[in-house]
Structure formats: structure tokens, C-alpha cells
Short mmCIF file of C-alpha atoms and ligand atoms in Angstrom, two decimals:
data_model
loop_
_atom_site.label_atom_id
_atom_site.label_comp_id
_atom_site.label_asym_id
_atom_site.label_seq_id
_atom_site.Cartn_x
_atom_site.Cartn_y
_atom_site.Cartn_z
CA UNK J 1 -25.74 -55.85 11.31
CA UNK J 2 -26.44 -57.51 8.23
CA UNK J 3 -24.29 -60.92 7.47
CA UNK J 4 -23.54 -59.77 4.50
CA UNK J 5 -23.01 -62.06 1.51
CA UNK J 6 -22.76 -59.38 -1.59
CA UNK J 7 -20.67 -59.37 -4.21
CA UNK J 8 -18.25 -57.76 -2.42
CA UNK J 9 -17.03 -55.67 -0.05
CA UNK J 10 -17.25 -59.31 2.06
CA UNK J 11 -16.73 -60.43 5.27
CA UNK J 12 -13.62 -59.40 6.87
CA UNK J 13 -11.96 -62.03 9.39
CA UNK J 14 -10.84 -60.67 12.96
CA UNK J 15 -7.28 -61.82 12.71
CA UNK J 16 -7.73 -58.63 9.78
CA UNK J 17 -9.41 -56.73 11.58
CA UNK J 18 -7.18 -56.98 15.02
CA UNK J 19 -4.27 -55.86 12.39
CA UNK J 20 -5.70 -53.06 11.48
CA UNK J 21 -5.55 -51.92 15.45
CA UNK J 22 -2.08 -52.24 15.81
CA UNK J 23 -0.10 -48.69 17.31
CA UNK J 24 1.84 -47.34 13.89
CA UNK J 25 4.64 -46.29 13.13
CA UNK J 26 5.60 -43.17 10.90
CA UNK J 27 5.46 -45.26 7.18
CA UNK J 28 6.62 -41.90 5.63
CA UNK J 29 10.39 -41.86 8.50
CA UNK J 30 10.05 -45.22 9.66
CA UNK J 31 12.43 -47.22 7.06
CA UNK J 32 11.66 -50.09 8.29
CA UNK J 33 7.67 -49.96 7.09
CA UNK J 34 9.63 -49.60 3.33
CA UNK J 35 10.75 -53.21 4.08
CA UNK J 36 6.83 -54.30 5.17
CA UNK J 37 5.43 -53.03 2.83
CA UNK J 38 7.71 -54.41 -0.51
CA UNK J 39 7.56 -57.54 1.60
CA UNK J 40 3.93 -57.26 1.17
CA UNK J 41 4.07 -57.08 -2.17
CA UNK J 42 7.12 -59.43 -2.58
CA UNK J 43 3.73 -61.70 -1.00
CA UNK J 44 1.74 -60.66 -3.90
CA UNK J 45 3.77 -60.93 -6.54
CA UNK J 46 4.14 -64.95 -5.15
CA UNK J 47 0.18 -65.59 -4.89
CA UNK J 48 0.40 -65.16 -8.64
CA UNK J 49 3.34 -66.56 -9.48
CA UNK J 50 5.02 -63.92 -11.20
CA UNK J 51 8.37 -61.98 -10.61
CA UNK J 52 6.57 -58.68 -11.99
CA UNK J 53 6.94 -56.54 -9.26
CA UNK J 54 3.54 -56.00 -7.36
CA UNK J 55 2.68 -52.09 -5.66
CA UNK J 56 0.09 -51.68 -2.83
CA UNK J 57 -1.52 -48.29 -3.72
CA UNK J 58 -4.36 -45.62 -1.45
CA UNK J 59 -7.87 -46.16 -3.24
CA UNK J 60 -10.57 -48.49 -3.76
CA UNK J 61 -10.31 -50.75 -6.92
CA UNK J 62 -11.64 -48.53 -9.01
CA UNK J 63 -8.44 -46.98 -8.30
CA UNK J 64 -6.42 -49.55 -9.98
CA UNK J 65 -8.43 -49.03 -13.44
CA UNK J 66 -8.50 -46.30 -13.52
CA UNK J 67 -3.86 -45.93 -13.04
CA UNK J 68 -3.59 -48.40 -15.58
CA UNK J 69 -5.18 -46.24 -18.21
CA UNK J 70 -3.49 -42.54 -16.96
CA UNK J 71 0.12 -44.59 -16.75
CA UNK J 72 -0.24 -46.01 -20.06
CA UNK J 73 -2.29 -44.11 -22.89
CA UNK J 74 -0.60 -40.78 -24.57
CA UNK J 75 -3.54 -38.57 -26.30
CA UNK J 76 -4.51 -40.11 -29.68
CA UNK J 77 -3.40 -43.82 -28.77
CA UNK J 78 -6.27 -46.60 -29.85
CA UNK J 79 -7.47 -48.86 -26.67
CA UNK J 80 -9.12 -51.86 -27.58
CA UNK J 81 -12.17 -51.76 -25.32
CA UNK J 82 -13.32 -55.58 -24.79
CA UNK J 83 -16.40 -55.24 -23.76
CA UNK J 84 -18.44 -58.00 -22.02
CA UNK J 85 -19.00 -56.96 -19.25
CA UNK J 86 -20.90 -53.68 -16.65
CA UNK J 87 -17.41 -52.81 -15.92
CA UNK J 88 -15.59 -54.07 -18.81
CA UNK J 89 -17.76 -51.69 -21.22
CA UNK J 90 -16.26 -49.16 -18.22
CA UNK J 91 -13.04 -48.79 -19.05
CA UNK J 92 -14.37 -46.72 -22.30
CA UNK J 93 -15.10 -43.79 -19.39
CA UNK J 94 -11.33 -43.90 -18.02
CA UNK J 95 -9.75 -43.92 -22.01
CA UNK J 96 -12.02 -40.91 -23.06
CA UNK J 97 -11.04 -39.24 -19.39
CA UNK J 98 -7.08 -39.59 -20.34
CA UNK J 99 -7.66 -38.52 -23.89
CA UNK J 100 -7.16 -42.53 -25.84
CA UNK J 101 -9.73 -43.18 -28.64
CA UNK J 102 -11.49 -46.11 -27.57
CA UNK J 103 -12.38 -49.07 -29.42
CA UNK J 104 -15.11 -51.43 -28.04
CA UNK J 105 -15.32 -55.37 -29.24
CA UNK J 106 -18.48 -55.96 -27.15
CA UNK J 107 -19.60 -59.88 -27.00
CA UNK J 108 -22.94 -61.41 -25.52
CA UNK J 109 -23.33 -60.41 -21.74
CA UNK J 110 -24.05 -63.80 -21.10
CA UNK J 111 -21.60 -65.90 -22.25
CA UNK J 112 -17.16 -65.26 -21.96
CA UNK J 113 -15.27 -63.95 -24.90
CA UNK J 114 -15.05 -65.67 -27.45
CA UNK J 115 -10.89 -66.05 -28.09
CA UNK J 116 -11.55 -67.88 -31.41
CA UNK J 117 -14.18 -64.25 -32.29
CA UNK J 118 -11.38 -62.18 -30.80
CA UNK J 119 -9.18 -63.20 -33.29
CA UNK J 120 -10.92 -62.45 -35.90
CA UNK J 121 -11.81 -58.85 -34.76
CA UNK J 122 -7.86 -58.64 -34.50
CA UNK J 123 -7.20 -59.82 -38.22
CA UNK J 124 -8.98 -57.24 -38.99
CA UNK J 125 -7.89 -54.31 -36.41
CA UNK J 126 -4.62 -54.43 -34.51
CA UNK J 127 -3.38 -51.20 -34.20
CA UNK J 128 -3.92 -50.30 -30.45
CA UNK J 129 -1.20 -49.43 -27.97
CA UNK J 130 -3.20 -52.02 -25.28
CA UNK J 131 -6.28 -53.54 -24.40
CA UNK J 132 -8.56 -53.73 -21.28
CA UNK J 133 -10.43 -56.61 -20.38
CA UNK J 134 -12.47 -58.34 -17.43
CA UNK J 135 -11.92 -61.32 -15.59
CA UNK J 136 -14.40 -62.12 -13.42
CA UNK J 137 -16.82 -59.16 -14.54
CA UNK J 138 -19.34 -59.39 -11.55
CA UNK J 139 -22.57 -57.78 -12.34
CA UNK J 140 -23.46 -60.70 -14.23
CA UNK J 141 -21.05 -63.67 -12.78
CA UNK J 142 -19.07 -64.06 -15.95
CA UNK J 143 -15.01 -65.55 -16.13
CA UNK J 144 -12.75 -64.83 -18.46
CA UNK J 145 -9.96 -66.69 -19.84
CA UNK J 146 -7.97 -63.24 -18.93
CA UNK J 147 -4.34 -65.59 -19.52
CA UNK J 148 -5.44 -66.97 -22.83
CA UNK J 149 -6.78 -63.05 -24.49
CA UNK J 150 -3.44 -61.76 -23.42
CA UNK J 151 -1.48 -63.77 -25.37
CA UNK J 152 -4.00 -63.46 -28.08
CA UNK J 153 -3.80 -60.04 -27.62
CA UNK J 154 0.35 -60.03 -26.84
CA UNK J 155 0.16 -61.82 -30.43
CA UNK J 156 -0.25 -58.82 -32.94
CA UNK J 157 1.63 -56.68 -30.25
CA UNK J 158 -1.07 -55.23 -28.08
CA UNK J 159 -0.49 -55.25 -24.35
CA UNK J 160 -2.49 -56.01 -22.12
CA UNK J 161 -4.59 -54.42 -18.50
CA UNK J 162 -7.02 -56.63 -16.97
CA UNK J 163 -8.81 -56.02 -13.86
CA UNK J 164 -9.05 -59.16 -12.08
CA UNK J 165 -10.45 -56.94 -8.39
CA UNK J 166 -13.68 -59.21 -8.01
CA UNK J 167 -11.58 -63.12 -9.62
CA UNK J 168 -8.21 -62.67 -7.80
CA UNK J 169 -7.96 -65.08 -4.85
CA UNK J 170 -10.85 -67.01 -5.68
CA UNK J 171 -10.53 -68.24 -9.23
CA UNK J 172 -6.82 -69.21 -9.78
CA UNK J 173 -4.84 -66.58 -12.26
CA UNK J 174 -1.21 -67.43 -12.81
CA UNK J 175 0.56 -65.06 -14.16
CA UNK J 176 3.71 -66.12 -15.12
CA UNK J 177 2.10 -68.23 -18.07
CA UNK J 178 0.29 -65.11 -19.12
CA UNK J 179 0.53 -61.74 -21.59
CA UNK J 180 -0.79 -59.53 -18.64
CA UNK J 181 1.14 -56.54 -18.07
CA UNK J 182 -0.99 -55.22 -16.40
CA UNK J 183 -2.83 -56.65 -13.64
CA UNK J 184 -5.51 -54.85 -11.28
CA UNK J 185 -6.79 -56.13 -7.61
CA UNK J 186 -8.20 -55.22 -5.07
CA UNK J 187 -8.76 -55.42 -1.26
CA UNK J 188 -12.23 -55.95 -0.14
CA UNK J 189 -13.70 -58.98 -2.65
CA UNK J 190 -12.26 -62.57 -1.81
CA UNK J 191 -8.57 -61.10 -0.40
CA UNK J 192 -11.12 -60.13 2.05
CA UNK J 193 -9.88 -57.01 3.70
CA UNK J 194 -11.66 -54.38 4.21
CA UNK J 195 -12.64 -51.82 0.75
CA UNK J 196 -10.05 -49.27 0.49
CA UNK J 197 -6.15 -50.54 -1.74
CA UNK J 198 -5.73 -51.54 -4.79
CA UNK J 199 -3.35 -53.31 -5.54
CA UNK J 200 -1.15 -53.50 -9.28
CA UNK J 201 1.10 -56.38 -10.58
CA UNK J 202 3.32 -54.18 -13.30
CA UNK J 203 5.54 -55.90 -16.67
CA UNK J 204 8.76 -54.05 -17.49
CA UNK J 205 7.33 -53.79 -20.80
CA UNK J 206 4.90 -51.24 -18.76
CA UNK J 207 7.45 -49.82 -16.98
CA UNK J 208 9.03 -49.31 -19.99
CA UNK J 209 6.76 -47.86 -22.05
CA UNK J 210 5.31 -45.51 -19.19
CA UNK J 211 9.31 -44.19 -19.28
CA UNK J 212 9.15 -43.38 -23.15
CA UNK J 213 5.82 -41.50 -23.14
CA UNK J 214 6.15 -38.65 -24.97
CA UNK J 215 4.33 -36.24 -22.93
CA UNK J 216 3.56 -36.69 -19.31
CA UNK J 217 1.60 -38.60 -17.00
CA UNK J 218 -1.74 -36.90 -16.54
CA UNK J 219 -2.75 -37.26 -13.18
CA UNK J 220 -0.40 -37.92 -9.73
CA UNK J 221 -2.41 -40.32 -7.89
CA UNK J 222 -3.13 -42.48 -10.75
CA UNK J 223 1.28 -42.63 -11.61
CA UNK J 224 1.56 -46.21 -11.33
CA UNK J 225 5.65 -44.76 -12.59
CA UNK J 226 6.30 -42.87 -9.61
CA UNK J 227 5.92 -46.50 -7.33
CA UNK J 228 8.88 -47.72 -9.55
CA UNK J 229 12.14 -46.90 -7.02
CA UNK J 230 10.06 -46.13 -4.22
CA UNK J 231 12.26 -48.34 -2.31
CA UNK J 232 15.39 -47.45 -3.53
CA UNK J 233 14.74 -44.16 -3.04
CA UNK J 234 12.43 -44.49 0.08
CA UNK J 235 9.95 -41.98 -0.85
CA UNK J 236 6.49 -42.59 -1.06
CA UNK J 237 3.87 -40.51 -3.73
CA UNK J 238 1.84 -39.78 -0.43
CA UNK J 239 1.56 -41.39 2.72
CA UNK J 240 0.79 -45.09 2.91
CA UNK J 241 -2.13 -45.71 4.67
CA UNK J 242 -0.80 -47.95 7.50
CA UNK J 243 -3.23 -49.29 9.10
CA UNK J 244 -5.12 -50.50 6.05
CA UNK J 245 -1.87 -52.63 4.86
CA UNK J 246 -1.54 -53.91 7.77
CA UNK J 247 -4.85 -55.77 7.81
CA UNK J 248 -3.85 -56.76 4.04
CA UNK J 249 -0.98 -58.04 5.14
CA UNK J 250 -2.34 -60.69 7.31
CA UNK J 251 -5.39 -61.18 4.44
CA UNK J 252 -2.54 -62.42 2.30
CA UNK J 253 -1.31 -64.49 4.80
CA UNK J 254 -4.75 -66.25 5.19
CA UNK J 255 -4.53 -66.53 1.40
CA UNK J 256 -1.14 -67.76 0.58
CA UNK J 257 -2.14 -70.29 3.66
CA UNK J 258 -5.02 -72.07 2.11
CA UNK J 259 -4.68 -74.90 0.92
CA UNK J 260 -7.89 -75.54 -0.10
CA UNK J 261 -8.79 -72.51 -1.42
CA UNK J 262 -9.88 -72.83 -5.09
CA UNK J 263 -11.47 -76.17 -4.51
CA UNK J 264 -13.65 -74.58 -1.62
CA UNK J 265 -14.37 -71.89 -4.73
CA UNK J 266 -15.48 -74.56 -6.91
CA UNK J 267 -17.79 -76.75 -4.84
CA UNK J 268 -19.93 -74.00 -3.67
CA UNK J 269 -20.00 -71.97 -6.43
CA UNK J 270 -21.13 -74.95 -8.50
CA UNK J 271 -24.02 -76.19 -5.57
CA UNK J 272 -24.91 -72.77 -5.25
CA UNK J 273 -25.73 -72.90 -8.75
CA UNK J 274 -27.94 -76.28 -8.59
CA UNK J 275 -29.46 -75.42 -5.71
CA UNK J 276 -31.21 -72.42 -7.15
CA UNK J 277 -31.22 -74.13 -10.51
CA UNK J 278 -33.47 -76.78 -8.88
CA UNK J 279 -35.41 -74.65 -6.53
CA UNK J 280 -36.31 -73.16 -10.13
CA UNK J 281 -34.56 -70.06 -10.40
CA UNK J 282 -32.46 -69.22 -13.71
CA UNK J 283 -29.01 -68.21 -13.49
CA UNK J 284 -27.74 -64.77 -15.40
CA UNK J 285 -25.27 -67.00 -17.51
CA UNK J 286 -24.73 -69.44 -19.90
CA UNK J 287 -21.65 -70.60 -19.56
CA UNK J 288 -18.14 -69.49 -17.74
CA UNK J 289 -19.86 -68.79 -14.49
CA UNK J 290 -17.36 -67.95 -12.75
CA UNK J 291 -17.44 -69.55 -8.31
CA UNK J 292 -16.59 -65.94 -6.77
CA UNK J 293 -20.22 -64.76 -7.35
CA UNK J 294 -23.05 -66.22 -9.15
CA UNK J 295 -26.04 -63.86 -10.63
CA UNK J 296 -29.29 -64.95 -10.89
CA UNK J 297 -32.61 -63.69 -13.10
CA UNK J 298 -35.60 -62.07 -10.51
CA UNK J 299 -38.39 -63.74 -11.11
CA UNK J 300 -40.93 -62.50 -12.27
CA UNK J 301 -43.87 -60.53 -10.41
CA UNK J 302 -41.56 -59.17 -7.78
CA UNK J 303 -39.22 -56.96 -7.59
CA UNK J 304 -35.31 -56.77 -7.11
CA UNK J 305 -36.57 -54.10 -4.41
CA UNK J 306 -39.40 -56.40 -2.34
CA UNK J 307 -36.96 -59.69 -1.85
CA UNK J 308 -33.72 -57.54 -0.74
CA UNK J 309 -35.52 -55.82 2.09
CA UNK J 310 -36.75 -58.71 3.15
CA UNK J 311 -33.59 -60.34 3.13
CA UNK J 312 -32.46 -58.01 5.67
CA UNK J 313 -35.64 -57.11 7.38
CA UNK J 314 -36.37 -61.11 8.30
CA UNK J 315 -33.06 -62.57 8.52
CA UNK J 316 -30.27 -60.31 8.69
CA UNK J 317 -28.73 -61.71 5.54
CA UNK J 318 -27.85 -58.43 2.84
CA UNK J 319 -26.86 -60.43 -0.50
CA UNK J 320 -26.42 -57.70 -3.93
CA UNK J 321 -28.72 -56.14 -6.54
CA UNK J 322 -27.19 -54.20 -9.31
CA UNK J 323 -26.91 -51.29 -11.16
CA UNK J 324 -26.61 -49.80 -14.95
CA UNK J 325 -27.85 -52.43 -17.37
CA UNK J 326 -28.76 -54.84 -15.24
CA UNK J 327 -30.46 -53.18 -12.91
CA UNK J 328 -33.42 -54.60 -10.93
CA UNK J 329 -32.95 -57.30 -13.47
CA UNK J 330 -29.94 -59.43 -11.56
CA UNK J 331 -29.46 -61.03 -7.81
CA UNK J 332 -26.28 -61.84 -6.34
CA UNK J 333 -25.57 -64.27 -4.15
CA UNK J 334 -21.33 -63.35 -2.98
CA UNK J 335 -19.75 -66.44 -2.36
CA UNK J 336 -16.06 -65.33 -2.45
CA UNK J 337 -12.96 -65.35 0.21
CA UNK J 338 -14.79 -65.35 4.24
CA UNK J 339 -18.12 -65.80 2.33
CA UNK J 340 -16.93 -69.09 0.90
CA UNK J 341 -18.22 -71.07 3.78
CA UNK J 342 -20.85 -73.87 3.25
CA UNK J 343 -22.95 -72.40 6.70
CA UNK J 344 -23.40 -69.35 5.32
CA UNK J 345 -23.94 -70.23 1.60
CA UNK J 346 -26.80 -72.37 3.58
CA UNK J 347 -28.21 -70.02 6.05
CA UNK J 348 -28.48 -67.10 2.25
CA UNK J 349 -30.57 -70.84 0.62
CA UNK J 350 -32.38 -70.82 3.06
CA UNK J 351 -33.42 -67.12 3.42
CA UNK J 352 -33.79 -66.60 -0.59
CA UNK J 353 -36.10 -69.78 -0.32
CA UNK J 354 -38.36 -68.80 2.78
CA UNK J 355 -38.39 -64.82 1.65
CA UNK J 356 -39.70 -66.33 -2.18
CA UNK J 357 -42.71 -67.86 -1.09
CA UNK J 358 -43.39 -65.00 1.38
CA UNK J 359 -43.29 -63.19 -1.83
CA UNK J 360 -45.37 -65.77 -3.71
CA UNK J 361 -42.79 -67.09 -6.47
CA UNK J 362 -42.86 -70.94 -6.21
CA UNK J 363 -39.80 -72.60 -4.62
CA UNK J 364 -39.32 -76.15 -6.72
CA UNK J 365 -37.12 -77.66 -4.52
CA UNK J 366 -35.48 -76.88 -1.08
CA UNK J 367 -32.52 -75.11 -1.92
CA UNK J 368 -30.82 -75.34 1.39
CA UNK J 369 -30.49 -79.33 0.80
CA UNK J 370 -29.57 -79.25 -2.79
CA UNK J 371 -26.98 -77.20 -2.11
CA UNK J 372 -25.46 -79.56 1.09
CA UNK J 373 -26.74 -82.59 -0.71
CA UNK J 374 -24.07 -81.96 -3.55
CA UNK J 375 -21.52 -79.85 -1.01
C1 PLP M 1 -15.60 -54.46 -7.25
C2 PLP M 1 -14.95 -54.64 -8.37
C3 PLP M 1 -14.39 -53.09 -8.82
C4 PLP M 1 -14.10 -51.96 -7.73
O1 PLP M 1 -14.94 -51.29 -7.48
P1 PLP M 1 -15.88 -50.79 -6.41
O2 PLP M 1 -16.99 -50.54 -7.60
O3 PLP M 1 -15.70 -49.68 -6.76
O4 PLP M 1 -16.87 -51.35 -5.41
C5 PLP M 1 -13.57 -53.44 -10.07
N1 PLP M 1 -14.11 -54.39 -11.04
C6 PLP M 1 -14.84 -55.14 -10.98
C7 PLP M 1 -14.54 -55.95 -11.82
C8 PLP M 1 -14.93 -55.66 -9.58
O5 PLP M 1 -16.25 -56.82 -9.34
#
């Protein structure tokens, strides 16, 4: 078993694993499960400081992004796709699938969305039903100010769908200080439960739009509206994955009890960036680093595969490569959720230093030492 220091999935704490092994009731028929599910969702609302109702859907994080598009889009609707990363651009595909017309606002992937540029763009064209934007775009590790962006979009009458799968629980997010209509999260990133669940937080405005559609939602599993009255009707659209939800419940409780979590992410991420930079390894981003993941350029004369293989085989540590336009160009250390520990990251940097030296890359400073000095 490798120690996974990847950009998600992350390591899972023992109490979450144990909760997943508990005996199960029938989640369709046992009314107590509806209370348990609702209480768990209320903890998710609390975690995002909102009255908006949260829902847990059975399916990995991508489900939330697709469900938001499926539930809001009617054929011909224009959707603004804020593209400053691979996941950001990825929304274009979902908009197309559901008959929407995606319009891309593409920005430099090396830094966050500049809100003034967004305003300038919207001055010329703001005829959009909603916009999509990513909080932490994990392949580059960029962090966008989604609270501010959603408020600007709202000034132009545009709703917001936000993918914070890899931001939330590692970076603060306050829904009450935003105009986010559908917030999407997943179980396997900073929350540190295994992959398999999606969480969505839905505004009344978003439900209202879904209810007033002229055409039916073109999906069943991706239909958020069917969750709206689950508690009143004591009915779920499909049998809930109860063991996954038992684990998720403990994971959200772990998060809510952890008063130091954002500070810890900040300190560890900052020290990781300093260590790599002083070691002579360049970071992909020029500014706007998310504290959940650090993305660095693959040094010249070596390949990502060489580094990843050696990290796994000789040190038992798995970090992430990348995909799409960043395939082969960058590597990623995930220090979110349960991965966000001083010892875990120190060990990873030590292994990375040894690996690079073995592959003939000159490492200018002992990265583990620099990391620990900056904690
Ligand atoms: C991980 C992640 C998702 C879920 O995608 P998978 O590739 O299936 O893990 C969605 N959005 C972002 C920004 C993510 O980091």
C-alpha cells in the first residue's frame, strides 16, 4: 500500500473507515435513516455557513457538476464557462450535452481569474442563465475568489454554479457571503472520505428556476430537483449508499471539530512552496496558490513518469501527475484533509529530493529541512 499524497483521493482516517463497516438498515424503508440523512446534510449546511439546503448524491464528485448543468439548462440557454483551468474548461462539455450554448471566458491558467477583466467582459455580454467557475482548479492548483465572482455575476443577473470539490474544507468558503446558487463538493478531497459521494448546496433561486422550466430535466440521476422534497415524502430517487454516508457523517464531524484546519492548511502549503522553490524546483503558478495542493513544473531532462515511479517504488509514496494540457508538464503534492500533516509532507519532500538527485537533477537545498524550518 502506498502512502497517498495525491491531489485526491486523500487518506482516510480510521474512524471514517470504521463507520463504513457498521451494520446497515434499509435506507429506503427505515424512517430513521431519513432523519440521519437530513441531520448529516444540515451539518454540511452549517459547514458552509448557509441556510441553503445541502444534499448528498450517490456518485463521485463529477456527478455534482453534471447534475447542476442538467438541472438548470434548457436547450438554447447561454451559459458562461469561466475557463482558467482544466476543470473550469471541462464545464463546456456538460453544457453541450444538455443542449446549452457554452460561451468561454478564458484566462491565463497561471493565475486566478482577474475580477476586473471579468467585469469588462460582462459589460459587453451578460446574457447568461448562469456561469460556472471552479474554486480550486486542481490540475494547476489555482484558487479563485468564487465568493466575489458570484457577487459580480449576480450584479448582472447571472446565477453561479461553483465547483469547490478540491477547495472546500481546506480553504474557507462562506456561502452566506456569496451569491452561489449551486455549490458542488465531493467526498474524497479535503473532507477525506473515500470517493463515491457528491454534496450539493442549492439556493432557493436555483430550485425556483428548476421548477419553472418549460422542458423536463434531461436526466434522472442528474436531477437535483427530485431531492427537494425527499424528507416530506420519505422518498429518495434511488437507494442511498448507506455505508458511504455513514463514513461521510464521521468525516464531516471530524471537520467541524477541527478548529485549526484552515490555519494548518495555510502553514503547510506555504512551507511546501518555500521548500520546493528553495530546492530549485519551480512552481506552476505565479500567484493564487490554493492551500490544498502544490503544483510544480517537471524539471528539465527528467520525465514525470520517472519521478512518479521512483517515488512509488523506492519510497512507497504516491504523488500525482497531471492530465490534459498539463500532462507530463507538472507534478502535484496533495496536502489537503488527512494529507495535511507536517510529517506526511516532510516525508514526501525528503523522498522527492532523493528521487530528483538520483535522476540527476541538482537540488539546491534540503527541501525537508527548509519545509520544517518554515512551519
Ligand atoms: C477531483 C475533482 C473533481 C472530481 O473529479 P475526478 O476527476 O473524478 O476526481 C471535480 N472538480 C475538481 C476541481 C476536482 O479536483
